[in-house]
Coordinates of C-alpha atoms in Angstrom, one line a residue:
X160 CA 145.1 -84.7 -96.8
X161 CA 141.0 -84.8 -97.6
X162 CA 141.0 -86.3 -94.3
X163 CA 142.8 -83.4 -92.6
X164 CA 140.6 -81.1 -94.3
X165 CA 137.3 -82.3 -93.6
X166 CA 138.5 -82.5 -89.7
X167 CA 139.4 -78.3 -90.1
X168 CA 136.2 -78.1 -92.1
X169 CA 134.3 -79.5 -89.2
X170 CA 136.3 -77.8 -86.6
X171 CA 135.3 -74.0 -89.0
X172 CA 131.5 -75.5 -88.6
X173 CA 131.6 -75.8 -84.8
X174 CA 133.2 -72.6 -84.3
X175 CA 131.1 -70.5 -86.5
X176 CA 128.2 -72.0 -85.2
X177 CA 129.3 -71.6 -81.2
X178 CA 130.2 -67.8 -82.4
X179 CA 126.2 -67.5 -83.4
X180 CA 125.3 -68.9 -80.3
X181 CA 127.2 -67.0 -78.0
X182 CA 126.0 -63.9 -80.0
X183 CA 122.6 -64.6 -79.5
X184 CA 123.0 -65.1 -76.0
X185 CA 124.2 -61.8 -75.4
X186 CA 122.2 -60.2 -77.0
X187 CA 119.1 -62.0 -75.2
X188 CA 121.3 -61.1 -72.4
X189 CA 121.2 -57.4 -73.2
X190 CA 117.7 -57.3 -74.1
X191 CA 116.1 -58.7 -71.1
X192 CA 118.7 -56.3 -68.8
X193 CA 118.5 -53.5 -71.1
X194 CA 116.5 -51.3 -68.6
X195 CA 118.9 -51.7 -65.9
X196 CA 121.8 -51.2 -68.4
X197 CA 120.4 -48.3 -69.7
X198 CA 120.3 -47.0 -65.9
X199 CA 123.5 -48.2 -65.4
X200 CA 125.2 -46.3 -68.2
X201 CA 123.1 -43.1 -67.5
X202 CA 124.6 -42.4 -63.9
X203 CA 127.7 -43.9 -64.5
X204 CA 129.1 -42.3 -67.2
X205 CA 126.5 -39.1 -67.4
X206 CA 125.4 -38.1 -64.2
X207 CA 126.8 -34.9 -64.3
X208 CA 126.9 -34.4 -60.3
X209 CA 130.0 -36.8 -59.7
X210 CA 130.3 -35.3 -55.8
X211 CA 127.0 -36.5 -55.3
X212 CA 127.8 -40.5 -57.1
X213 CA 131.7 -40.0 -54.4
X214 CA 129.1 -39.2 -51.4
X215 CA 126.9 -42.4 -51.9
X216 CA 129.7 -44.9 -52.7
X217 CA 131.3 -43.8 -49.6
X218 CA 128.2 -43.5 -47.4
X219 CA 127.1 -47.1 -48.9
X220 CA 130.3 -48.9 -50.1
X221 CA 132.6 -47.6 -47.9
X222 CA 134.9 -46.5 -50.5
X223 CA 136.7 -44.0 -53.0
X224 CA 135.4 -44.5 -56.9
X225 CA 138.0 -42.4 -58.3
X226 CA 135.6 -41.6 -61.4
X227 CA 135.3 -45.3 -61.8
X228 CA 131.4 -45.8 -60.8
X229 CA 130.5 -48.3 -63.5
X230 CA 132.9 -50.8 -61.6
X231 CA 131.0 -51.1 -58.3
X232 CA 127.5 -49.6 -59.4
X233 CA 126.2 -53.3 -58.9
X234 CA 127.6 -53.4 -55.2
X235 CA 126.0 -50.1 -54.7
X236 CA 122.4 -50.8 -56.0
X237 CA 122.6 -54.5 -53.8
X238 CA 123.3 -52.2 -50.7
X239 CA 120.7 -49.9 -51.2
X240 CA 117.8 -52.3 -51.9
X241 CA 118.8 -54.4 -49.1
X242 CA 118.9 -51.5 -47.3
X243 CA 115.4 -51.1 -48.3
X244 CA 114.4 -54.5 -47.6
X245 CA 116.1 -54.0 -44.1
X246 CA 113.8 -51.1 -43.2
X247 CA 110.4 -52.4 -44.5
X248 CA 110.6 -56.0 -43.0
X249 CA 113.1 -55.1 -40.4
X250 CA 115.0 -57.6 -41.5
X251 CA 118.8 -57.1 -40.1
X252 CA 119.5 -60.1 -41.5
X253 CA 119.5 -59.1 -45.0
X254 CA 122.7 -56.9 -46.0
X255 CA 125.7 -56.2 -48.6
X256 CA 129.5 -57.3 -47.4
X257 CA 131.7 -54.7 -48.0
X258 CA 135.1 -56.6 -49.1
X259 CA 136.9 -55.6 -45.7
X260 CA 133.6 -56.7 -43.3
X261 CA 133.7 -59.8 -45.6
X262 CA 137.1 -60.5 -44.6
X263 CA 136.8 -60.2 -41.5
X264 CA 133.4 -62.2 -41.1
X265 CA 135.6 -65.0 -43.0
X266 CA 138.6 -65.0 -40.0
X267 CA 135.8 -64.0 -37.3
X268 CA 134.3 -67.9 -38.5
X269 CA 137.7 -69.6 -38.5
X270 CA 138.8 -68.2 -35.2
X271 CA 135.8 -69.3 -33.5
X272 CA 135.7 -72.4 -35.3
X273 CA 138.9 -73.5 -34.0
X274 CA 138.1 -72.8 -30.6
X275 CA 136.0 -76.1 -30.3
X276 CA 136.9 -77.9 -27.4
X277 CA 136.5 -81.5 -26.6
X278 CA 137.8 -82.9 -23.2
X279 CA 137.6 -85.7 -21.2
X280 CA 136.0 -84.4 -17.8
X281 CA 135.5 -87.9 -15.7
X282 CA 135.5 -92.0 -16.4
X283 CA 131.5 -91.4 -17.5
X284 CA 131.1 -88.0 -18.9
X285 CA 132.8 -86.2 -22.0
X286 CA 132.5 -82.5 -22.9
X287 CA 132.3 -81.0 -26.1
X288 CA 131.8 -77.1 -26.4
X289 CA 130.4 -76.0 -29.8
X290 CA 131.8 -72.4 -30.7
X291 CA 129.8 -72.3 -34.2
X292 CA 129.4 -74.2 -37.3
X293 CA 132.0 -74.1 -39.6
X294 CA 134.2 -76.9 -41.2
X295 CA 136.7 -75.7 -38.7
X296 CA 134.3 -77.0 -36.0
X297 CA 133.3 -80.2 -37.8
X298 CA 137.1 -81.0 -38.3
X299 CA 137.5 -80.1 -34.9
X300 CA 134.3 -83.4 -34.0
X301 CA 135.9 -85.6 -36.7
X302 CA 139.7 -85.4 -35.2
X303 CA 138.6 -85.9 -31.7
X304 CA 136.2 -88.3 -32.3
X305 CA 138.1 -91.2 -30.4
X306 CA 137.5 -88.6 -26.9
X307 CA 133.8 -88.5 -28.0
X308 CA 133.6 -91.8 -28.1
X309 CA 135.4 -92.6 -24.8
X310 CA 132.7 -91.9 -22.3
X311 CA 129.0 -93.3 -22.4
X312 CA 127.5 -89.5 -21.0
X313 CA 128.2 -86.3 -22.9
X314 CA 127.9 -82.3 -21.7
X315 CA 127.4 -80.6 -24.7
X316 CA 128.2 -76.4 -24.7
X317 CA 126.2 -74.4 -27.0
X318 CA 126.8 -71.0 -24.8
X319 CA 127.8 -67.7 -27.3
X320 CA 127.3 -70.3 -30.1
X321 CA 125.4 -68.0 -32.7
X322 CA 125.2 -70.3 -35.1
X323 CA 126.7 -71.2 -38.8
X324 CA 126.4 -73.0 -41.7
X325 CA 123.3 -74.6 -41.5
X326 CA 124.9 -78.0 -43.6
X327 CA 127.2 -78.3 -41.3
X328 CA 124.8 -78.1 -38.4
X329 CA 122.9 -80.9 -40.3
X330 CA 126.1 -82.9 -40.4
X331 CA 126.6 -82.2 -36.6
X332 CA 123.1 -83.5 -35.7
X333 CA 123.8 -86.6 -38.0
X334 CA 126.1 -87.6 -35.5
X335 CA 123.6 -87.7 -32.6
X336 CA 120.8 -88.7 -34.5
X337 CA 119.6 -92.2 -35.3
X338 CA 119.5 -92.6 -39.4
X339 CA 117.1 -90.9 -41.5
X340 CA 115.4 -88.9 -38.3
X341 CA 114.1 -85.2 -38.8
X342 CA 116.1 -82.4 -38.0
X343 CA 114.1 -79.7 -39.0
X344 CA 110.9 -78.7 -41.1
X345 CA 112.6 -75.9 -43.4
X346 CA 110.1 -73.6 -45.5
X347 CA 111.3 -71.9 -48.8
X348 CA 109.5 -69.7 -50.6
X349 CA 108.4 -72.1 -53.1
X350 CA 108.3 -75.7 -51.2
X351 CA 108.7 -77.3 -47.4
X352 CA 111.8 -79.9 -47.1
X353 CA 112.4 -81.9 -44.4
X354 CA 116.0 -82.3 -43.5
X355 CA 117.0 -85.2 -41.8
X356 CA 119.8 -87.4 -41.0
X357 CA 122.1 -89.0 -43.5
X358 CA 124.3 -90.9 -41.1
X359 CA 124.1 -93.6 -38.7
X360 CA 124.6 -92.3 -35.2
X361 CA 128.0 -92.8 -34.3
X362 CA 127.4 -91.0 -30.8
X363 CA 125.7 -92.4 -28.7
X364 CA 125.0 -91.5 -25.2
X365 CA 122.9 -92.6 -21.5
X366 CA 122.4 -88.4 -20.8
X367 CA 123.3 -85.3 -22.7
X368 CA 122.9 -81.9 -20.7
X369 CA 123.4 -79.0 -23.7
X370 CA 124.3 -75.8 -22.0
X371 CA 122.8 -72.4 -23.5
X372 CA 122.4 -68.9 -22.8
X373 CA 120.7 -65.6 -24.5
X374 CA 123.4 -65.9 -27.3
X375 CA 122.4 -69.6 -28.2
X376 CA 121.1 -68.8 -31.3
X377 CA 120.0 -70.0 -34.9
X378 CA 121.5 -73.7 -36.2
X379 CA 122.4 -73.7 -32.3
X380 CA 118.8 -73.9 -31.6
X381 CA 118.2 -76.0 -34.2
X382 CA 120.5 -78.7 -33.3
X383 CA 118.8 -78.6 -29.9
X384 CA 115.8 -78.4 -31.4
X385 CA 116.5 -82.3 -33.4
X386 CA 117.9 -83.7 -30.6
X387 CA 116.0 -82.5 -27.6
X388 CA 112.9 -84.0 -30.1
X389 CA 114.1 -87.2 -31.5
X390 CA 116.1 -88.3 -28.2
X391 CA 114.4 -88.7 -24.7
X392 CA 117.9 -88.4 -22.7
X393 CA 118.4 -84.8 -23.4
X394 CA 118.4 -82.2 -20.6
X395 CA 118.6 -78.1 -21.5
X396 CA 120.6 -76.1 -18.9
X397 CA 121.0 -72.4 -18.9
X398 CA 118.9 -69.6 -20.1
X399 CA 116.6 -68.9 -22.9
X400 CA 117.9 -69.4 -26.2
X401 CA 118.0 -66.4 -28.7
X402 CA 115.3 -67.2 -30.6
X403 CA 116.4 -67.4 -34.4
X404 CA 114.3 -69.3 -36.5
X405 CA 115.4 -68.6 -40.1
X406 CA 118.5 -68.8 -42.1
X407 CA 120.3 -66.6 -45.0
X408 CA 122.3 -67.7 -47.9
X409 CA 125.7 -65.6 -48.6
X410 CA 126.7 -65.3 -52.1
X411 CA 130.2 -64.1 -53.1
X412 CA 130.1 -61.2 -55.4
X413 CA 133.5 -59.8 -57.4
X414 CA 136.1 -57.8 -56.0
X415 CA 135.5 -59.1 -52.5
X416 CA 131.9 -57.6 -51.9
X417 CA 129.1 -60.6 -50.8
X418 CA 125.4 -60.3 -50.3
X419 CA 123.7 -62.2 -47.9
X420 CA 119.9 -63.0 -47.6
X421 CA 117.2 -64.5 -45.3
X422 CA 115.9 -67.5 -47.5
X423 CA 114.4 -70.0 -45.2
X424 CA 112.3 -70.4 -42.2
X425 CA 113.2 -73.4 -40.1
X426 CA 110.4 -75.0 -37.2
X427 CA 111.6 -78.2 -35.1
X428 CA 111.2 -81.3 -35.7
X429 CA 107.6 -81.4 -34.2
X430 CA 107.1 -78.3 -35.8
X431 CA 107.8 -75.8 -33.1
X432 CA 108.2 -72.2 -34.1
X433 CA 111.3 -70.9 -31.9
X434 CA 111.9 -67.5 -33.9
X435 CA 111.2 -64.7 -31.6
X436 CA 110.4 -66.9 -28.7
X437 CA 113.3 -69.1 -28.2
X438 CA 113.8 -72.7 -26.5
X439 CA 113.4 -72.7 -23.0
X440 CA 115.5 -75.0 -20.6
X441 CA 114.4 -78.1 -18.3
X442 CA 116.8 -76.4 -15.6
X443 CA 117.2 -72.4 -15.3
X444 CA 120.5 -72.0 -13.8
X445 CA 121.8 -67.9 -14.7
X446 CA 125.2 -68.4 -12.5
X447 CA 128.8 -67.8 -13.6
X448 CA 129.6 -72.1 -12.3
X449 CA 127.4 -73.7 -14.8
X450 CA 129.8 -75.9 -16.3
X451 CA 130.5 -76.9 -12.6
X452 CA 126.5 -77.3 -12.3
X453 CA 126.1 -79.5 -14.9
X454 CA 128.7 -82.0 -14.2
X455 CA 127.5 -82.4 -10.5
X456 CA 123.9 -82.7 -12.1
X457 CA 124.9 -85.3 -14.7
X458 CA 127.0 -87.1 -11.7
X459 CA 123.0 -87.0 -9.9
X460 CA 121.6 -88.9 -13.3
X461 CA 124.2 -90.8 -13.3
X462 CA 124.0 -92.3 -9.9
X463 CA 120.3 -92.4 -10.1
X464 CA 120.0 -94.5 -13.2
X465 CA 122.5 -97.1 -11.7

C-alpha cells in the first residue's frame, strides 16, 4: 500500500509540475505574440465594418467567413505579406495556397509524375523522359530500373520538365553520379552547403544526350547542371533552358491552406549562375522531330566511338 502511494505521490509531482510548465509556456507564448494577438482580436471580433473584413477574405482567400474571421485571419495576413513580398522583389515565387489551388497543385504533381516514361528504343540506347520530380517519378526510375540498365547509351528527356522536389532531384542525380561528387553549390540565407551524391552510380553510360526546351526549368537545370559538370559524355539538345536558379520550401498550414517560399539560391557545380540566363545546349535543334534527332545523333556517336 505505502508502495502504491508513493508511486500516485510521484505520478501528483510530475503532473503538477508538467501543469507549471506548460503554463509558463503559454504564457511566454502569449507574451512574445501579444502584439499580433492583440491585432488579431481587434479586427476579428471588433472591426465594426464586417463588409469590408467579407471583401478581403474573398478578394485574398477566396472565400466566405461567415462572421468567423478569427479562423482564417492567419491565412489572410500570410497572403497579403507575400503579396507584399511579391511586388517589392518581384518575386512570383513567393505565395499563399488557397486549400482548393493546393489540391490541385498536389494531383497536378502526381499526374505528371506518373507520366515518366522509360523505353527501350534500340540494342544500345535506352530512353528515359523525366516529367518532374516527385516520388511518383523516382518510383517510376526505381521500378524500371532493370530497362535502365539494359542498354550501355541513354537519351534522357527533360522537355516541359519544370522542376520539383529538389531531394528528389538530388536522389535522381545520385543515380548518374559517381559517389560523393557535387551537384550543386546551394546558398541559404545564413550558410553555403554543397550537395552532393550519396550513392554509388548505379547508371552508368558511353553517351547521354538530355533533351530540353524553354520550359526546362529549375531542379531540371540543376540535374543538367551536375551531370553535364561532373561527366564528360554528356551532350545538351534542344533550346535554352528556363533559367531558374533558386528553390522554395512549401509548408502545409491548417485547413488546407500552404505557404510557399523562395529559400535558396542554387549555382552548378562549377559555380555557374543559370538564374535568369539559362543553360545553353551543345546542339540547337527547335524542330517538332527531336526525339527522332537525337536518336540518329547518338547512332552518329555511337558509330564513331567504335
Amino acid at each position: 500500500m505505502d508502495k502504491k502511494n508513493k508511486r500516485l505521490k510521484r505520478l501528483l509531482s510530475v503532473t503538477i509540475a508538467l501543469t507549471i510548465l506548460f503554463g509558463l509556456l503559454l504564457g511566454l507564448l502569449i507574451y512574445t505574440n501579444f502584439d499580433y494577438l492583440a491585432f488579431k482580436y481587434l479586427i476579428t471580433q471588433k472591426y465594426i465594418y464586417t463588409d469590408t473584413l467579407d471583401t478581403v477574405f474573398d478578394k485574398y482567400l477566396k472565400m466566405d467567413p461567415e462572421g468567423k474571421y478569427f479562423r482564417n485571419f492567419d491565412d489572410l495576413v500570410i497572403s497579403l505579406s507575400t503579396m507584399g513580398i511579391t511586388f517589392e522583389n518581384k518575386d512570383k515565387y513567393t505565395y499563399l495556397y488557397i486549400p482548393e489551388a493546393y489540391e490541385a497543385y498536389k494531383t497536378y504533381t502526381k499526374d505528371k509524375g506518373l507520366q515518366t516514361e522509360t523505353k527501350v528504343i534500340n540494342d544500345s540506347t535506352v530512353y528515359l523522359c523525366l516529367t518532374n520530380f516527385s516520388k511518383y517519378s523516382l518510383d517510376m526510375i526505381k521500378e524500371n530500373m532493370d530497362v535502365l540498365t539494359s542498354r550501355k547509351n541513354i537519351i534522357i528527356d527533360l522537355r516541359n520538365n519544370g522542376g520539383g522536389r529538389v531531394d528528389i532531384m538530388r536522389k535522381t542525380a545520385s543515380y548518374f553520379l559517381p559517389k560523393n561528387a557535387v551537384i550543386a553549390k546551394v546558398q541559404y540565407r545564413n550558410r553555403t552547403k554543397l550537395t552532393k551524391s550519396r550513392n554509388k552510380q548505379t547508371l552508368q553510360y558511353d553517351h547521354i544526350i538530355i533533351l530540353q526546351n524553354g520550359s526546362t526549368a529549375s531542379a531540371s537545370e540543376n540535374l543538367i547542371a551536375a551531370l553535364k559538370d561532373n561527366l564528360n559524355n554528356v551532350t545538351l539538345v534542344g533550346e535554352n533552358t528556363f533559367g531558374k536558379g533558386i528553390g522554395q520550401l512549401t509548408i502545409p498550414l491548417k485547413d488546407g491552406y500552404a505557404v510557399k517560399a523562395t529559400t535558396l539560391l542554387w549555382y552548378s557545380p562549377k559555380g555557374n549562375d543559370i538564374h535568369l540566363k539559362g543553360i545553353a545546349p551543345d546542339i540547337e535543334y527547335t524542330e517538332q522531330d527531336t526525339l527522332e534527332y537525337a536518336i540518329g545523333l547518338m547512332d552518329n556517336m555511337i558509330h564513331a566511338a567504335a
